[in-house]
Coordinates of N, CA and C in Angstrom, one line a residue:
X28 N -22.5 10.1 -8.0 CA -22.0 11.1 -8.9 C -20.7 11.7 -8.3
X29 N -20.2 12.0 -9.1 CA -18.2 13.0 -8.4 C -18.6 14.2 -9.1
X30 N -18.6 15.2 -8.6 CA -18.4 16.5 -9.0 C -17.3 17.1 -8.7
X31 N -16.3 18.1 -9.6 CA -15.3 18.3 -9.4 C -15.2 19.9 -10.4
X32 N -14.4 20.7 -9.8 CA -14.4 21.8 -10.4 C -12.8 22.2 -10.6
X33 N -12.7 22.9 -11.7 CA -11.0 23.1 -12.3 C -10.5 23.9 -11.1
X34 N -9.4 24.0 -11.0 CA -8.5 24.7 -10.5 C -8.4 26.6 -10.7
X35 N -8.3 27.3 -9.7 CA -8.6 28.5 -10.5 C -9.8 29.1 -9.4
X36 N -11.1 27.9 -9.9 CA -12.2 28.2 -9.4 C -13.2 28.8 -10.6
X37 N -13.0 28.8 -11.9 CA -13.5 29.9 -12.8 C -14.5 28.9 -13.1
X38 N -15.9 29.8 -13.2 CA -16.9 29.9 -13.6 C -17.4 28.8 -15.3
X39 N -18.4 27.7 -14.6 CA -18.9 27.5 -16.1 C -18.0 26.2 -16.3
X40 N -17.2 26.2 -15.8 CA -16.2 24.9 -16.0 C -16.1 23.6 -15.1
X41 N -17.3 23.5 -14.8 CA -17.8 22.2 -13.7 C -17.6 21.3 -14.6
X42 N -17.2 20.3 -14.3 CA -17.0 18.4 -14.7 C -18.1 17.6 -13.7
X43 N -19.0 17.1 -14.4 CA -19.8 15.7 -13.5 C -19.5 14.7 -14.0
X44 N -18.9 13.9 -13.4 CA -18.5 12.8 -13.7 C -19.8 11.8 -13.1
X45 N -20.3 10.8 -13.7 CA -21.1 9.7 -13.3 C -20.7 8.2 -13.7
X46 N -20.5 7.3 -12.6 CA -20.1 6.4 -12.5 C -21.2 5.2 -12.1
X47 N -21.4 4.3 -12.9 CA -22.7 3.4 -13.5 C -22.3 2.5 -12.5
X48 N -21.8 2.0 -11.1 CA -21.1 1.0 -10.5 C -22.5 0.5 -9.9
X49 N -22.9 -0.7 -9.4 CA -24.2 -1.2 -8.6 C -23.4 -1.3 -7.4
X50 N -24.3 -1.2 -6.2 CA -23.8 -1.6 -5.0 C -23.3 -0.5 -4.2
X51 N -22.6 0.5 -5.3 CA -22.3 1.2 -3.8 C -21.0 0.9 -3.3
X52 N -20.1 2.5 -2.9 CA -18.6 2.3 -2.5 C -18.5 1.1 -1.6
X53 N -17.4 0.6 -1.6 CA -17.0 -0.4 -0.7 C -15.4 0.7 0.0
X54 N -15.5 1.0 -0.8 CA -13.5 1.5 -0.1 C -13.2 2.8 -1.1
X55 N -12.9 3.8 -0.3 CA -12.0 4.7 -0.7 C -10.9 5.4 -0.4
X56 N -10.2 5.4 -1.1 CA -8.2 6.0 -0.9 C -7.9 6.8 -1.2
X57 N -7.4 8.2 -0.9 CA -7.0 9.4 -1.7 C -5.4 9.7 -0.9
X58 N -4.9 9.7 -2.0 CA -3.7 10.3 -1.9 C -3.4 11.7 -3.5
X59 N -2.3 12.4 -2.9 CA -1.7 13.0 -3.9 C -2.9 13.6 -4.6
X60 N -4.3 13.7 -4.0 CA -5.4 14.5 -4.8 C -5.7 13.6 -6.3
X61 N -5.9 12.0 -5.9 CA -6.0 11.3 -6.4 C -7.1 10.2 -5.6
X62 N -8.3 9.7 -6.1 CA -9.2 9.1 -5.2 C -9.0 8.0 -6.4
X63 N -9.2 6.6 -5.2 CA -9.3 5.2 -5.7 C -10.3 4.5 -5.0
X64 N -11.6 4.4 -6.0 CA -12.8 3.8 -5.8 C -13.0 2.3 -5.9
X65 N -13.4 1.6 -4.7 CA -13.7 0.6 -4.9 C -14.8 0.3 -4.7
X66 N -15.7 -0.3 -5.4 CA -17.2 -0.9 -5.2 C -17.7 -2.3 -4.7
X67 N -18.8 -2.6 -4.3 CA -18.9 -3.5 -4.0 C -19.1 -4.5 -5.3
X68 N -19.6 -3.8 -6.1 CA -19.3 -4.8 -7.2 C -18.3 -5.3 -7.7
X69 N -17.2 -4.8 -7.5 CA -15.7 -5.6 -7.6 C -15.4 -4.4 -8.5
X70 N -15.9 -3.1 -8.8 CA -15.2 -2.1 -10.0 C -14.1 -1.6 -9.4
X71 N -12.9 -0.9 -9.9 CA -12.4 -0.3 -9.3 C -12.4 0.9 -10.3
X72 N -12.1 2.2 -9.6 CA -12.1 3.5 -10.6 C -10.8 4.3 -9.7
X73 N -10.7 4.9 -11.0 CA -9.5 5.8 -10.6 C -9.9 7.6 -10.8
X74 N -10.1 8.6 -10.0 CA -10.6 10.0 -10.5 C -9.5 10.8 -9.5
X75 N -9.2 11.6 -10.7 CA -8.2 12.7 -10.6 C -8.8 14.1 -10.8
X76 N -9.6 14.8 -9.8 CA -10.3 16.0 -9.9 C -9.3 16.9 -10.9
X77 N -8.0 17.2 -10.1 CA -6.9 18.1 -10.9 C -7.1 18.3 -12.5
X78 N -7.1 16.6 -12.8 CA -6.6 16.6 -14.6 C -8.2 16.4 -15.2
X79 N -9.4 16.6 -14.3 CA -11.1 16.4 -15.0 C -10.7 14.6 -15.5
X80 N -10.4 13.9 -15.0 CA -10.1 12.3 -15.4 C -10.7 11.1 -14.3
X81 N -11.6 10.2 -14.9 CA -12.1 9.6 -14.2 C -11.8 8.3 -15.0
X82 N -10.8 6.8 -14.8 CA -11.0 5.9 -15.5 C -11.5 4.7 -14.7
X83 N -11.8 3.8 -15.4 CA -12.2 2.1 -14.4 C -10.6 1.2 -14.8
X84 N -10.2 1.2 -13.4 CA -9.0 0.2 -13.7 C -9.2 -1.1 -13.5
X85 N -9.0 -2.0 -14.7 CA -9.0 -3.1 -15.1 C -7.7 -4.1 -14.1
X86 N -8.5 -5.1 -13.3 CA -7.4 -6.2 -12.5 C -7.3 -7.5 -13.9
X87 N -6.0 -7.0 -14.2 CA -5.9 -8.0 -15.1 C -5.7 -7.6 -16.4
X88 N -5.9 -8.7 -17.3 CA -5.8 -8.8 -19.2 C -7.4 -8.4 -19.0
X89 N -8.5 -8.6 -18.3 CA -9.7 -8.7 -18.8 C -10.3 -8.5 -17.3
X90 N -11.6 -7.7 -17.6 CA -12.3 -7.7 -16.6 C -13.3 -9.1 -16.1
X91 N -12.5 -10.0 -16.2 CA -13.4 -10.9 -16.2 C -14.1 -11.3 -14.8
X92 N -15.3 -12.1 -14.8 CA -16.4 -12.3 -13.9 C -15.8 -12.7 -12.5
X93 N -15.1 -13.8 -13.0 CA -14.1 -14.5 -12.1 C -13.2 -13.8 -11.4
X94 N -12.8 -12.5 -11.7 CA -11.8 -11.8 -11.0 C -12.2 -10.8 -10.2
X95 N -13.4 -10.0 -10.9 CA -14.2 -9.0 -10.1 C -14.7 -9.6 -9.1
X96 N -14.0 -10.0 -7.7 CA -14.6 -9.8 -6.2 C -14.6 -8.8 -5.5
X97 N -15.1 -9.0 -4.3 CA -15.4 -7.9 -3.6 C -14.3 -7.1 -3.2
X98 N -13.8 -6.0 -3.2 CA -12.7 -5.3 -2.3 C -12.5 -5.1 -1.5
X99 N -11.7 -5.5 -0.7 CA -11.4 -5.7 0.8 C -10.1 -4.5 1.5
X100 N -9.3 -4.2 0.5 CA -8.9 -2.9 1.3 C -8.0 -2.0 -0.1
X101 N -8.0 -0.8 -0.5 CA -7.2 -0.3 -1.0 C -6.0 0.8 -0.5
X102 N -4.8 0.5 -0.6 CA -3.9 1.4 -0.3 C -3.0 1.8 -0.9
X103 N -2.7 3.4 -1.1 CA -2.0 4.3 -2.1 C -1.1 5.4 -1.6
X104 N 0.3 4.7 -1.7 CA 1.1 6.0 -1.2 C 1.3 6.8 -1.3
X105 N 2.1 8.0 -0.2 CA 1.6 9.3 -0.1 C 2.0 9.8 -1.6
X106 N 3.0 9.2 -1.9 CA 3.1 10.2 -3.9 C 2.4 10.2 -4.5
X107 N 1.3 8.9 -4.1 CA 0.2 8.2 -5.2 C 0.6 7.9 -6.4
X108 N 1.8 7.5 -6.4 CA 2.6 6.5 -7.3 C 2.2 5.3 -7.3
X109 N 2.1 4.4 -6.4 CA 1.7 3.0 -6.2 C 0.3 2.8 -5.6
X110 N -0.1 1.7 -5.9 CA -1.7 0.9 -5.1 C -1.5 -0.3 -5.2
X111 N -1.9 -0.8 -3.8 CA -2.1 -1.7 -3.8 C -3.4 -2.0 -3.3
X112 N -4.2 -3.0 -4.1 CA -5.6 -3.6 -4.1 C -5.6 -5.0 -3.6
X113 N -6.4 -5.3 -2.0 CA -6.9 -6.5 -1.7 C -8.1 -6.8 -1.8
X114 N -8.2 -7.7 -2.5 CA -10.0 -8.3 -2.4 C -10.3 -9.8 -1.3
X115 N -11.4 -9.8 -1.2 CA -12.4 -10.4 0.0 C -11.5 -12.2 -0.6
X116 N -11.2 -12.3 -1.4 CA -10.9 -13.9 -1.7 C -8.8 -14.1 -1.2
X117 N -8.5 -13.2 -1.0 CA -7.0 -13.1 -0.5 C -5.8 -12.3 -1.9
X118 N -6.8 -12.5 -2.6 CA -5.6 -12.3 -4.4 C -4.9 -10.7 -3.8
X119 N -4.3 -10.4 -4.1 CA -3.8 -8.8 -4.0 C -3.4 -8.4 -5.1
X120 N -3.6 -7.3 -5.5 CA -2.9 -6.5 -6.8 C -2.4 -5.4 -6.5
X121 N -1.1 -4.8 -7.7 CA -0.6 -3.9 -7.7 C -0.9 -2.8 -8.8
X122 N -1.4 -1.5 -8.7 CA -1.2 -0.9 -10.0 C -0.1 0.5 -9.7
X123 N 0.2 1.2 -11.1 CA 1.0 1.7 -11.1 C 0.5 2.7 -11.7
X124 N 0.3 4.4 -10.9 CA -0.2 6.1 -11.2 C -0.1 5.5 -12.9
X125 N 0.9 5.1 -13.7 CA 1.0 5.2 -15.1 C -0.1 4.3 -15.8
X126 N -0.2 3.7 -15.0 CA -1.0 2.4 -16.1 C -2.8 2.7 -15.4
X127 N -3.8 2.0 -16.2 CA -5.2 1.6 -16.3 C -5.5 0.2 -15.8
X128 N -4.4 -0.8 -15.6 CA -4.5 -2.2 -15.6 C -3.6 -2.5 -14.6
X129 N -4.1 -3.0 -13.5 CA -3.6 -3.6 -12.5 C -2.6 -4.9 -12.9
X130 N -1.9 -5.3 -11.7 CA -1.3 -6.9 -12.1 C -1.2 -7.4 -10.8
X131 N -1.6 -8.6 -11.0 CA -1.7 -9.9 -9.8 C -0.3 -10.1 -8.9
X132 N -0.4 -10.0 -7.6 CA 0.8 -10.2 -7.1 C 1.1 -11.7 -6.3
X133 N 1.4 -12.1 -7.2 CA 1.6 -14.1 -6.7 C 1.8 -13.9 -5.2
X134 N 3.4 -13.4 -5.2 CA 3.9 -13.6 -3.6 C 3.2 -13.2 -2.3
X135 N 2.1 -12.4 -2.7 CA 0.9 -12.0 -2.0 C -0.3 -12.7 -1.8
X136 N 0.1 -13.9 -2.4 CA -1.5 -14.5 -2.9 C -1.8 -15.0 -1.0
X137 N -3.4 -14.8 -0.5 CA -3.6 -15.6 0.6 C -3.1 -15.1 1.6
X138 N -2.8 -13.8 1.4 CA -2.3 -12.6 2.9 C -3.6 -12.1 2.4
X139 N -4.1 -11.6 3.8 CA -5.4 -10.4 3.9 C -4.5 -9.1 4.1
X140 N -4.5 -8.5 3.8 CA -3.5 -6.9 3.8 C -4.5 -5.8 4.7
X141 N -4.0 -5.8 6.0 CA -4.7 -5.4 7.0 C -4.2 -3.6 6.7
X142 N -2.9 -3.1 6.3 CA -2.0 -1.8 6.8 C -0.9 -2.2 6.1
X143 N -0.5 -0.8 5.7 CA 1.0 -1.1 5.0 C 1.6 0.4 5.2
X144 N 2.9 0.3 5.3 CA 3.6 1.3 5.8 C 4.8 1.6 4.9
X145 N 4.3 2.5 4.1 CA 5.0 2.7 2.4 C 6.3 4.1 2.8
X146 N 7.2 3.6 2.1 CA 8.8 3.9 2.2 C 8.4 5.6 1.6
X147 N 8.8 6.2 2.4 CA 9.0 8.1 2.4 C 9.7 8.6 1.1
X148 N 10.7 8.0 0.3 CA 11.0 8.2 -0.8 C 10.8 7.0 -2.1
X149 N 9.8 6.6 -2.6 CA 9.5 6.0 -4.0 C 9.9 6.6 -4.8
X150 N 10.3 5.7 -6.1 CA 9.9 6.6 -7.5 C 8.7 6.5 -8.4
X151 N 9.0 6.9 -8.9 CA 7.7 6.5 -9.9 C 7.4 5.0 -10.5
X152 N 8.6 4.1 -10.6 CA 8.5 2.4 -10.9 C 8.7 1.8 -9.5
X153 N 9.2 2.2 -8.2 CA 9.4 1.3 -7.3 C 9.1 1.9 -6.1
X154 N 8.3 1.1 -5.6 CA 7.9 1.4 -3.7 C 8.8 1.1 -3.0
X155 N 10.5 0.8 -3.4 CA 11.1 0.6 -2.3 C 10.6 -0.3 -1.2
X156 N 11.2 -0.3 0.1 CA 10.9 -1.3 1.1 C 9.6 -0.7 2.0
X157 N 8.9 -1.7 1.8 CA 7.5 -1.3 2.5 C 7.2 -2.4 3.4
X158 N 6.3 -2.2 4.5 CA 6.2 -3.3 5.2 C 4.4 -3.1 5.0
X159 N 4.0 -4.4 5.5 CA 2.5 -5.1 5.2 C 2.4 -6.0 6.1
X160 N 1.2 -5.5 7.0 CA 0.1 -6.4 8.0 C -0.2 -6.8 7.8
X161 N -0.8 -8.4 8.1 CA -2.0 -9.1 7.7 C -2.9 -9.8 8.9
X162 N -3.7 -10.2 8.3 CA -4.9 -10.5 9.3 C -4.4 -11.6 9.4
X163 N -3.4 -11.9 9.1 CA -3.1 -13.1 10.6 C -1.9 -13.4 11.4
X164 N -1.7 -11.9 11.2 CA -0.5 -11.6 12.1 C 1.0 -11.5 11.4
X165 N 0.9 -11.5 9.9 CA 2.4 -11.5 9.7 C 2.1 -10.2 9.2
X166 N 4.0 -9.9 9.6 CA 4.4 -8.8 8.8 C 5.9 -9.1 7.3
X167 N 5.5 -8.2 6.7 CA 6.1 -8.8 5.3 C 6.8 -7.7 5.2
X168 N 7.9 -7.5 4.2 CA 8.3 -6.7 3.6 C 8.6 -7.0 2.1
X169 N 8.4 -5.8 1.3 CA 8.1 -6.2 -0.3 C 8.6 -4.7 -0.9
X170 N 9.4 -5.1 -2.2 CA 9.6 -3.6 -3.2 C 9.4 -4.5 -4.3
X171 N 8.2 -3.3 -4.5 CA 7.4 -3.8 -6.1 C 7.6 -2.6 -7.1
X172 N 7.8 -3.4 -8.1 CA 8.0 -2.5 -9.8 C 7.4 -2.8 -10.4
X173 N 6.9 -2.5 -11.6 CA 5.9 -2.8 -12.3 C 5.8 -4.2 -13.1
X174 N 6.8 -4.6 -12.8 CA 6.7 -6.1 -14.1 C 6.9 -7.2 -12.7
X175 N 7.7 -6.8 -11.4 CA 8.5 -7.6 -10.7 C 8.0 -7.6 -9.2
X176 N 8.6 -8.1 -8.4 CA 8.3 -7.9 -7.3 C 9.1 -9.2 -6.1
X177 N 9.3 -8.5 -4.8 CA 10.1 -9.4 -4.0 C 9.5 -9.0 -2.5
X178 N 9.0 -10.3 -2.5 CA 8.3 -10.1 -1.1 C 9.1 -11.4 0.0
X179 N 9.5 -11.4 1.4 CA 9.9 -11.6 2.6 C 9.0 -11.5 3.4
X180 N 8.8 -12.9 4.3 CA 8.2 -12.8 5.7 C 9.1 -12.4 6.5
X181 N 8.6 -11.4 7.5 CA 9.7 -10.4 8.5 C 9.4 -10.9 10.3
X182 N 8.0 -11.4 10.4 CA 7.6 -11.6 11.9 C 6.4 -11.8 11.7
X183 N 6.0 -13.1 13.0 CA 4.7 -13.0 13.4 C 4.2 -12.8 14.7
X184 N 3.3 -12.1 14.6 CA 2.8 -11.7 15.9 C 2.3 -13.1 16.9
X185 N 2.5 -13.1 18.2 CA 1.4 -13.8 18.8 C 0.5 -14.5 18.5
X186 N 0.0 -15.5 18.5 CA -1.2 -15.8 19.0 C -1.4 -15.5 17.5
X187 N -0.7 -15.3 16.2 CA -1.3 -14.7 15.3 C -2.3 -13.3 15.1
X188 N -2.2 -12.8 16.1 CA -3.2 -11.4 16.2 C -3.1 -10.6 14.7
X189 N -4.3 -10.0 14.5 CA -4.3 -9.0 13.2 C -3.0 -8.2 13.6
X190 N -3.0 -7.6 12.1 CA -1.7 -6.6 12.5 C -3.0 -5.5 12.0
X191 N -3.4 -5.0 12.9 CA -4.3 -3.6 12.2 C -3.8 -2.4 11.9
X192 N -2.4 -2.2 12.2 CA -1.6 -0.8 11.6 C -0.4 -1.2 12.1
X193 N 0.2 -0.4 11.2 CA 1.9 -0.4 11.2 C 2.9 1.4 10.8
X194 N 3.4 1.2 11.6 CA 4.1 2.5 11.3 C 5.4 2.1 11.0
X195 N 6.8 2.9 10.2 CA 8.1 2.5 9.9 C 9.3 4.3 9.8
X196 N 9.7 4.0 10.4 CA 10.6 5.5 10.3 C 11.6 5.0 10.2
X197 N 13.1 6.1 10.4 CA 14.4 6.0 10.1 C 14.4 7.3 11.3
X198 N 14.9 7.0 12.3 CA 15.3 8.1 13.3 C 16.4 8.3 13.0
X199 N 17.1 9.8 13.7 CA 19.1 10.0 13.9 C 19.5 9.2 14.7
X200 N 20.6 8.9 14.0 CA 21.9 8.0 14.6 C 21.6 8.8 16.2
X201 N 21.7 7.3 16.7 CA 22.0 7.8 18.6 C 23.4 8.3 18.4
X202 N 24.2 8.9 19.5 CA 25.6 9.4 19.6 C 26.0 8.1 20.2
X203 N 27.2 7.3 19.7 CA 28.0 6.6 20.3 C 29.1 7.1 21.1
X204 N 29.1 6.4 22.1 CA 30.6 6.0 22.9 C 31.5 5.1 22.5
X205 N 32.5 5.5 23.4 CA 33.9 4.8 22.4 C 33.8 2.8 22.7
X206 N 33.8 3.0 23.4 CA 33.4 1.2 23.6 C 32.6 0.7 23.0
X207 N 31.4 1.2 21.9 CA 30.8 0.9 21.2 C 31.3 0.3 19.5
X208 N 31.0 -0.5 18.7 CA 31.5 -1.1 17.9 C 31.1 -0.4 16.9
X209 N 31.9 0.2 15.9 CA 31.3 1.1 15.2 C 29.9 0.6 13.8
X210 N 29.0 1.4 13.7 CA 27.8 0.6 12.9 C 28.5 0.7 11.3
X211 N 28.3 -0.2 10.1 CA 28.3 -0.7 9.0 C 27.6 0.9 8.4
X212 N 28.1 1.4 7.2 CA 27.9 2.6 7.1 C 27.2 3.0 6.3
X213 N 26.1 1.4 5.8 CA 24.7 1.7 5.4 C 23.8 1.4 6.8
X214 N 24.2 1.6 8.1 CA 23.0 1.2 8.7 C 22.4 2.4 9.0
X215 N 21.2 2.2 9.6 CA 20.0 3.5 9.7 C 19.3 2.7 11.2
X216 N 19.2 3.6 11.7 CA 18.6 3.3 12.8 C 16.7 3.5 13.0
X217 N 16.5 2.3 12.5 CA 15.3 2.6 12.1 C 13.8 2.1 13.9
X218 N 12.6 2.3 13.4 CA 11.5 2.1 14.1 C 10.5 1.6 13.1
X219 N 10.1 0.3 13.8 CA 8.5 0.0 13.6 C 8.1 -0.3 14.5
X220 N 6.4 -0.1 14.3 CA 5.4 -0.2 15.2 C 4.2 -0.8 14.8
X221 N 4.0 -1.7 15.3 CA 3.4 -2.6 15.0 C 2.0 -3.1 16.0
X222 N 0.8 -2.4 15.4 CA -0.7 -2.7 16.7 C -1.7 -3.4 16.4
X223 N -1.8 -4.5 17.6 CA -2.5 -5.4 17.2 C -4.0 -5.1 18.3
X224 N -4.4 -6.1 17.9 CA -5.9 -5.9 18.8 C -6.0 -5.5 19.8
X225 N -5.1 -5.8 20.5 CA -4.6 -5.7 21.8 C -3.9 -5.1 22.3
X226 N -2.8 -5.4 21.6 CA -1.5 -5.0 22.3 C -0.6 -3.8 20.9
X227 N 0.8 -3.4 21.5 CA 1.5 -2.6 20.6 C 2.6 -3.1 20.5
X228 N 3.5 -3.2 19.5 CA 4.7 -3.7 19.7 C 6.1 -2.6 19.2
X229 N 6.9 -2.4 19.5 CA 7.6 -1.7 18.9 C 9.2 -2.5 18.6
X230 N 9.6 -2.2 17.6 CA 10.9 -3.1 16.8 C 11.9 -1.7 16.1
X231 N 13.0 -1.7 17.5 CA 14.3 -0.5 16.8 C 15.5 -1.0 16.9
X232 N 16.5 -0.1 16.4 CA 18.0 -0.9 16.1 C 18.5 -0.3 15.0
X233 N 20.1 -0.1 15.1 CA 20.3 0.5 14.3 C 21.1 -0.9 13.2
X234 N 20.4 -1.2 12.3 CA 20.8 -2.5 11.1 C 20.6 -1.6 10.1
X235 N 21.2 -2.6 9.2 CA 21.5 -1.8 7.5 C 19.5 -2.4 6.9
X236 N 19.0 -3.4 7.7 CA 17.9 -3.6 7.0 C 16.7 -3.6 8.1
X237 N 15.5 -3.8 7.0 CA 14.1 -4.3 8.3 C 14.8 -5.8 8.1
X238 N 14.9 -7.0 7.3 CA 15.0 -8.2 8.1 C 16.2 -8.1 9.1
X239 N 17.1 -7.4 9.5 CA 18.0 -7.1 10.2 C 17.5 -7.0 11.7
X240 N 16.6 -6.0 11.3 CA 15.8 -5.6 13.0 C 15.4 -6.2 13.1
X241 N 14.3 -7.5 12.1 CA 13.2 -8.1 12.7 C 14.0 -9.5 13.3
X242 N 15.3 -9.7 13.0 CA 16.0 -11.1 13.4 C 16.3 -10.9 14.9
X243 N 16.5 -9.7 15.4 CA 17.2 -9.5 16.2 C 15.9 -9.9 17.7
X244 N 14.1 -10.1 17.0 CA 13.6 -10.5 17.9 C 12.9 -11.3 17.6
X245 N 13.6 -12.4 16.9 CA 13.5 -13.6 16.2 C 13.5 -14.8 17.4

């Protein structure tokens, strides 16, 4: 059961929400005061205490038998604009805060989505440049919109190692000296960090892109 109480705090105005799922959570994600339930039955739900709203988001045209597997990771950026859904068979989906119905992300198909390190300014249709771990060591970068999507392999780890987290910033420009060549005046001097089982990796430079940085330890 979700219990949830209005804002305020006033009296009398409790919401119980009850959710009929079998099995029992598998995965849960809260961002932006937004919880994304995954079950082991393959349901996924969406509950928003704020607005008293609890829906079941549908992967696909249909909930069909075939598509409800198990959930293997969900992740929702800090706006809680975007989600992205991986289940136990490799498929990955996208949904979008607006919509009830998820969509299949081909270019994703057969990555396990270990961590993903979602861009500090989205809008409401686009995650901008995001990077994504996988359990077998790649890291990707992808900006997904709701009908589209463009995904890049960026690096692989070693030995293939999981990527079990990933971090991505934009630090201040270092101060240059004059013998230095001056940078291209979209570049950003960016950081990732990238941790694997083992070990840590870290990837900086100041390039106009991530495939920019990641060539440079290509």
């Amino acid at each position: 059961h979700l219990l949830s109480q209005p804002r305020g705090g006033e009296r009398g105005g409790t919401a119980l929400h009850s959710v009929n799922a079998k099995g029992g959570l598998r995965w849960v994600c809260v961002n932006s005061r937004c919880f994304m339930l995954g079950f082991l039955n393959g349901e996924l739900w969406r509950w928003c205490p704020d607005d008293n709203t609890l829906e079941m988001i549908e992967l696909g045209d249909r909930q069909e038998a075939s598509v409800r597997l198990s959930i293997s990771r969900i992740f929702v950026d800090p706006k809680g604009y975007h989600t992205l859904i991986t289940l136990a068979n490799g498929d990955n989906w996208y949904l979008n805060y607006q919509s009830s119905r998820a969509r299949s992300i081909g270019r994703l198909r057969g990555h396990f989505i270990e961590c993903v390190a979602w861009d500090r300014s989205p809008t409401q249709t686009n995650t901008r440049e995001i990077l994504i771990g996988t359990k077998g060591g790649t890291i990707l970068e992808a900006v997904i919109e709701q009908r589209k999507e463009v995904v890049k392999t960026l690096f692989e780890l070693p030995k293939k190692s999981p990527v079990v987290d990933i971090f991505a910033d934009v630090l201040p420009n270092a101060p240059t000296v004059q013998a230095d060549a001056p940078a291209p005046a979209s570049a950003r001097r960016l950081l990732v960090i990238a941790v694997s089982t083992r070990y840590l990796y870290t990837f900086m430079g100041t390039v106009s892109s991530y495939e920019q940085l990641f060539n440079k330890y290509a």
